mmCIF file of C-alpha atoms in Angstrom:
data_model
loop_
_atom_site.group_PDB
_atom_site.id
_atom_site.type_symbol
_atom_site.label_atom_id
_atom_site.label_comp_id
_atom_site.label_asym_id
_atom_site.label_seq_id
_atom_site.Cartn_x
_atom_site.Cartn_y
_atom_site.Cartn_z
ATOM 1 C CA MET A 1 83.920 92.071 146.438
ATOM 2 C CA LYS A 2 85.415 93.941 143.417
ATOM 3 C CA GLN A 3 87.559 90.942 142.585
ATOM 4 C CA SER A 4 84.519 88.616 142.649
ATOM 5 C CA LEU A 5 82.560 90.968 140.373
ATOM 6 C CA ALA A 6 85.495 91.179 137.946
ATOM 7 C CA ILE A 7 85.798 87.383 137.813
ATOM 8 C CA LEU A 8 82.033 87.006 137.348
ATOM 9 C CA SER A 9 82.047 89.639 134.566
ATOM 10 C CA CYS A 10 84.893 87.854 132.767
ATOM 11 C CA LEU A 11 83.092 84.520 133.105
ATOM 12 C CA VAL A 12 79.832 85.951 131.704
ATOM 13 C CA CYS A 13 81.671 87.612 128.794
ATOM 14 C CA GLY A 14 83.533 84.388 128.048
ATOM 15 C CA LEU A 15 80.292 82.384 127.995
ATOM 16 C CA LEU A 16 78.656 84.926 125.692
ATOM 17 C CA VAL A 17 81.602 84.744 123.269
ATOM 18 C CA LEU A 18 81.566 80.927 123.311
ATOM 19 C CA ASN A 19 77.795 80.906 122.750
ATOM 20 C CA GLY A 20 78.246 83.267 119.785
ATOM 21 C CA ILE A 21 80.894 80.990 118.302
ATOM 22 C CA ALA A 22 78.651 77.932 118.760
ATOM 23 C CA LEU A 23 75.732 79.713 117.068
ATOM 24 C CA ALA A 24 77.916 80.804 114.159
ATOM 25 C CA ASP A 25 79.204 77.255 113.707
ATOM 26 C CA SER A 26 75.673 75.773 113.654
ATOM 27 C CA MET A 27 74.953 77.549 110.361
ATOM 28 C CA ARG A 28 76.477 77.125 106.903
ATOM 29 C CA ARG A 29 75.938 79.672 104.137
ATOM 30 C CA TYR A 30 76.523 78.813 100.488
ATOM 31 C CA SER A 31 76.713 81.021 97.422
ATOM 32 C CA CYS A 32 74.901 79.222 94.569
ATOM 33 C CA THR A 33 74.577 79.444 90.788
ATOM 34 C CA VAL A 34 71.800 77.988 88.639
ATOM 35 C CA GLU A 35 73.492 75.808 86.007
ATOM 36 C CA GLY A 36 70.356 74.744 84.134
ATOM 37 C CA SER A 37 66.592 74.666 84.412
ATOM 38 C CA ASP A 38 63.551 73.270 82.659
ATOM 39 C CA ARG A 39 59.859 74.257 82.875
ATOM 40 C CA GLU A 40 57.083 71.902 81.823
ATOM 41 C CA PRO A 41 53.471 73.118 81.774
ATOM 42 C CA VAL A 42 51.157 70.533 83.330
ATOM 43 C CA GLY A 43 48.330 71.709 81.057
ATOM 44 C CA ASP A 44 45.386 71.452 83.433
ATOM 45 C CA ARG A 45 45.302 75.171 84.385
ATOM 46 C CA ASP A 46 47.242 78.408 83.870
ATOM 47 C CA GLY A 47 50.393 78.771 85.948
ATOM 48 C CA HIS A 48 50.619 75.042 86.839
ATOM 49 C CA LEU A 49 54.187 73.942 86.045
ATOM 50 C CA ILE A 50 56.804 71.345 86.925
ATOM 51 C CA VAL A 51 60.219 72.992 87.212
ATOM 52 C CA SER A 52 63.578 71.236 87.521
ATOM 53 C CA LEU A 53 66.696 73.154 88.449
ATOM 54 C CA GLN A 54 70.355 72.114 88.568
ATOM 55 C CA TYR A 55 72.742 74.184 90.685
ATOM 56 C CA THR A 56 76.192 74.326 92.237
ATOM 57 C CA CYS A 57 77.154 76.024 95.497
ATOM 58 C CA HIS A 58 80.317 76.942 97.387
ATOM 59 C CA VAL A 59 80.781 77.806 101.052
ATOM 60 C CA ALA A 60 81.244 81.531 101.317
ATOM 61 C CA ASN A 61 83.503 81.485 104.408
ATOM 62 C CA GLY A 62 84.472 79.636 107.583
ATOM 63 C CA ALA A 63 86.245 76.364 108.281
ATOM 64 C CA LEU A 64 84.715 74.650 105.241
ATOM 65 C CA LYS A 65 85.524 77.468 102.783
ATOM 66 C CA ASP A 66 85.588 76.175 99.212
ATOM 67 C CA SER A 67 83.448 73.132 100.062
ATOM 68 C CA GLY A 68 80.657 72.661 97.583
ATOM 69 C CA ILE A 69 77.288 71.229 96.637
ATOM 70 C CA THR A 70 75.953 69.928 93.359
ATOM 71 C CA GLY A 71 72.184 69.665 93.419
ATOM 72 C CA LEU A 72 68.964 69.089 91.552
ATOM 73 C CA PHE A 73 65.456 69.898 92.651
ATOM 74 C CA VAL A 74 62.042 69.391 91.099
ATOM 75 C CA SER A 75 59.088 71.511 92.160
ATOM 76 C CA GLU A 76 55.447 72.004 91.337
ATOM 77 C CA TRP A 77 54.324 75.574 90.726
ATOM 78 C CA SER A 78 50.805 76.790 91.126
ATOM 79 C CA SER A 79 50.862 80.434 90.068
ATOM 80 C CA GLU A 80 53.563 82.083 92.260
ATOM 81 C CA LYS A 81 53.745 79.330 94.928
ATOM 82 C CA GLN A 82 56.136 76.393 94.791
ATOM 83 C CA THR A 83 56.092 72.997 96.486
ATOM 84 C CA TYR A 84 59.227 70.878 96.321
ATOM 85 C CA LEU A 85 58.597 67.379 95.003
ATOM 86 C CA ALA A 86 62.158 66.063 95.178
ATOM 87 C CA SER A 87 65.698 67.264 95.737
ATOM 88 C CA LEU A 88 69.050 65.554 95.924
ATOM 89 C CA ASP A 89 72.290 67.298 96.916
ATOM 90 C CA VAL A 90 75.844 65.977 96.797
ATOM 91 C CA HIS A 91 78.058 67.756 99.352
ATOM 92 C CA ARG A 92 81.834 67.723 98.983
ATOM 93 C CA ALA A 93 84.492 68.861 101.421
ATOM 94 C CA LEU A 94 88.155 68.160 101.970
ATOM 95 C CA ASP A 95 88.274 64.406 102.748
ATOM 96 C CA GLY A 96 84.461 64.221 102.930
ATOM 97 C CA PHE A 97 81.376 63.384 100.931
ATOM 98 C CA ALA A 98 77.660 63.435 101.784
ATOM 99 C CA VAL A 99 74.306 63.029 100.031
ATOM 100 C CA SER A 100 71.144 64.721 101.251
ATOM 101 C CA GLN A 101 67.523 64.176 100.258
ATOM 102 C CA LEU A 102 64.610 66.575 100.583
ATOM 103 C CA LEU A 103 62.047 65.903 103.307
ATOM 104 C CA GLU A 104 59.844 68.962 102.715
ATOM 105 C CA GLY A 105 60.047 72.376 101.112
ATOM 106 C CA ILE A 106 58.055 75.347 99.859
ATOM 107 C CA GLY A 107 58.901 78.521 97.999
ATOM 108 C CA SER A 108 57.529 81.578 96.268
ATOM 109 C CA SER A 109 58.522 83.954 93.491
ATOM 110 C CA LEU A 110 59.840 87.310 94.529
ATOM 111 C CA MET A 111 58.842 90.114 92.181
ATOM 112 C CA GLU A 112 60.737 93.333 91.503
ATOM 113 C CA ASP A 113 59.496 95.949 89.033
ATOM 114 C CA ASN A 114 56.779 93.537 87.826
ATOM 115 C CA ARG A 115 59.248 90.776 86.916
ATOM 116 C CA ALA A 116 60.530 87.700 88.710
ATOM 117 C CA ALA A 117 63.606 88.542 90.797
ATOM 118 C CA GLY A 118 64.160 85.032 92.141
ATOM 119 C CA ILE A 119 62.810 82.440 94.516
ATOM 120 C CA ALA A 120 62.704 82.430 98.299
ATOM 121 C CA ALA A 121 62.391 78.893 99.665
ATOM 122 C CA SER A 122 62.668 76.920 102.895
ATOM 123 C CA GLY A 123 62.456 73.324 104.031
ATOM 124 C CA LYS A 124 64.209 70.355 105.583
ATOM 125 C CA THR A 125 66.664 67.851 104.183
ATOM 126 C CA VAL A 126 68.140 64.658 105.626
ATOM 127 C CA PHE A 127 71.618 63.278 105.014
ATOM 128 C CA LYS A 128 71.205 59.718 103.710
ATOM 129 C CA PHE A 129 74.945 59.106 103.374
ATOM 130 C CA ALA A 130 78.034 60.813 104.753
ATOM 131 C CA SER A 131 81.687 59.824 105.056
ATOM 132 C CA GLY A 132 85.112 61.189 105.933
ATOM 133 C CA SER A 133 85.175 64.706 107.328
ATOM 134 C CA LEU A 134 81.364 64.949 106.758
ATOM 135 C CA ALA A 135 80.513 61.642 108.503
ATOM 136 C CA VAL A 136 78.863 63.469 111.416
ATOM 137 C CA LEU A 137 76.073 64.498 108.971
ATOM 138 C CA SER A 138 74.920 60.892 108.435
ATOM 139 C CA GLY A 139 71.242 60.598 109.391
ATOM 140 C CA ARG A 140 71.067 64.241 110.439
ATOM 141 C CA THR A 141 68.179 66.523 109.446
ATOM 142 C CA VAL A 142 68.918 70.197 108.764
ATOM 143 C CA THR A 143 66.756 73.176 107.832
ATOM 144 C CA PHE A 144 67.504 75.267 104.757
ATOM 145 C CA THR A 145 66.435 78.643 103.389
ATOM 146 C CA THR A 146 67.238 80.300 100.085
ATOM 147 C CA LYS A 147 67.092 83.881 98.916
ATOM 148 C CA PRO A 148 67.879 85.361 95.506
ATOM 149 C CA LEU A 149 71.056 87.387 95.025
ATOM 150 C CA ASP A 150 71.175 88.171 91.313
ATOM 151 C CA TYR A 151 70.080 86.644 88.030
ATOM 152 C CA ARG A 152 70.677 82.872 88.323
ATOM 153 C CA GLN A 153 72.391 83.398 91.720
ATOM 154 C CA PHE A 154 71.054 82.628 95.180
ATOM 155 C CA GLU A 155 72.197 82.078 98.723
ATOM 156 C CA MET A 156 71.410 78.857 100.583
ATOM 157 C CA GLU A 157 71.717 78.715 104.334
ATOM 158 C CA PHE A 158 71.578 75.572 106.461
ATOM 159 C CA THR A 159 70.781 75.763 110.161
ATOM 160 C CA ASP A 160 71.046 72.949 112.728
ATOM 161 C CA TRP A 161 74.407 72.181 111.094
ATOM 162 C CA PRO A 162 76.701 70.150 113.374
ATOM 163 C CA ASP A 163 79.465 72.383 114.688
ATOM 164 C CA THR A 164 81.885 69.461 114.951
ATOM 165 C CA ILE A 165 82.656 69.352 111.213
ATOM 166 C CA GLN A 166 86.197 70.475 110.663
ATOM 167 C CA PRO A 167 88.378 70.007 107.609
ATOM 168 C CA LYS A 168 91.118 67.405 107.927
#
């Protein structure tokens, strides 16, 4: 009886560890820097803007450490709320390349001490092209979220990321 309980306990612990590893692998977190931005007032009402933003990102840790993204997004602002109009990201990894395109996204300004502290955003993107070590991303849709870190710095996190991507 004790031996059966010990085996069962080890099995349960092993499954929990494997599940934790699988969950960790299904997420990718990037540290990002705003490289340039442009704001164009639409002119029909106060606070209505078109904003374009260029950025670069690097994987903070894990198997794809030092992989990166170069991206551009365009959004429409109505006061403090943002709706993504378009976004295109180029993902690079060792022996891999992928291009993703925005499907949907929204965001809002975060204020701190009565001044803008950054943007929190979320949405979905689809990989239109992928090759090499990133080929498994081809046609895949993933969810993203962003949160500000510091001036012109933010963190982008992808969930639903395939856990089979490994560097070659």
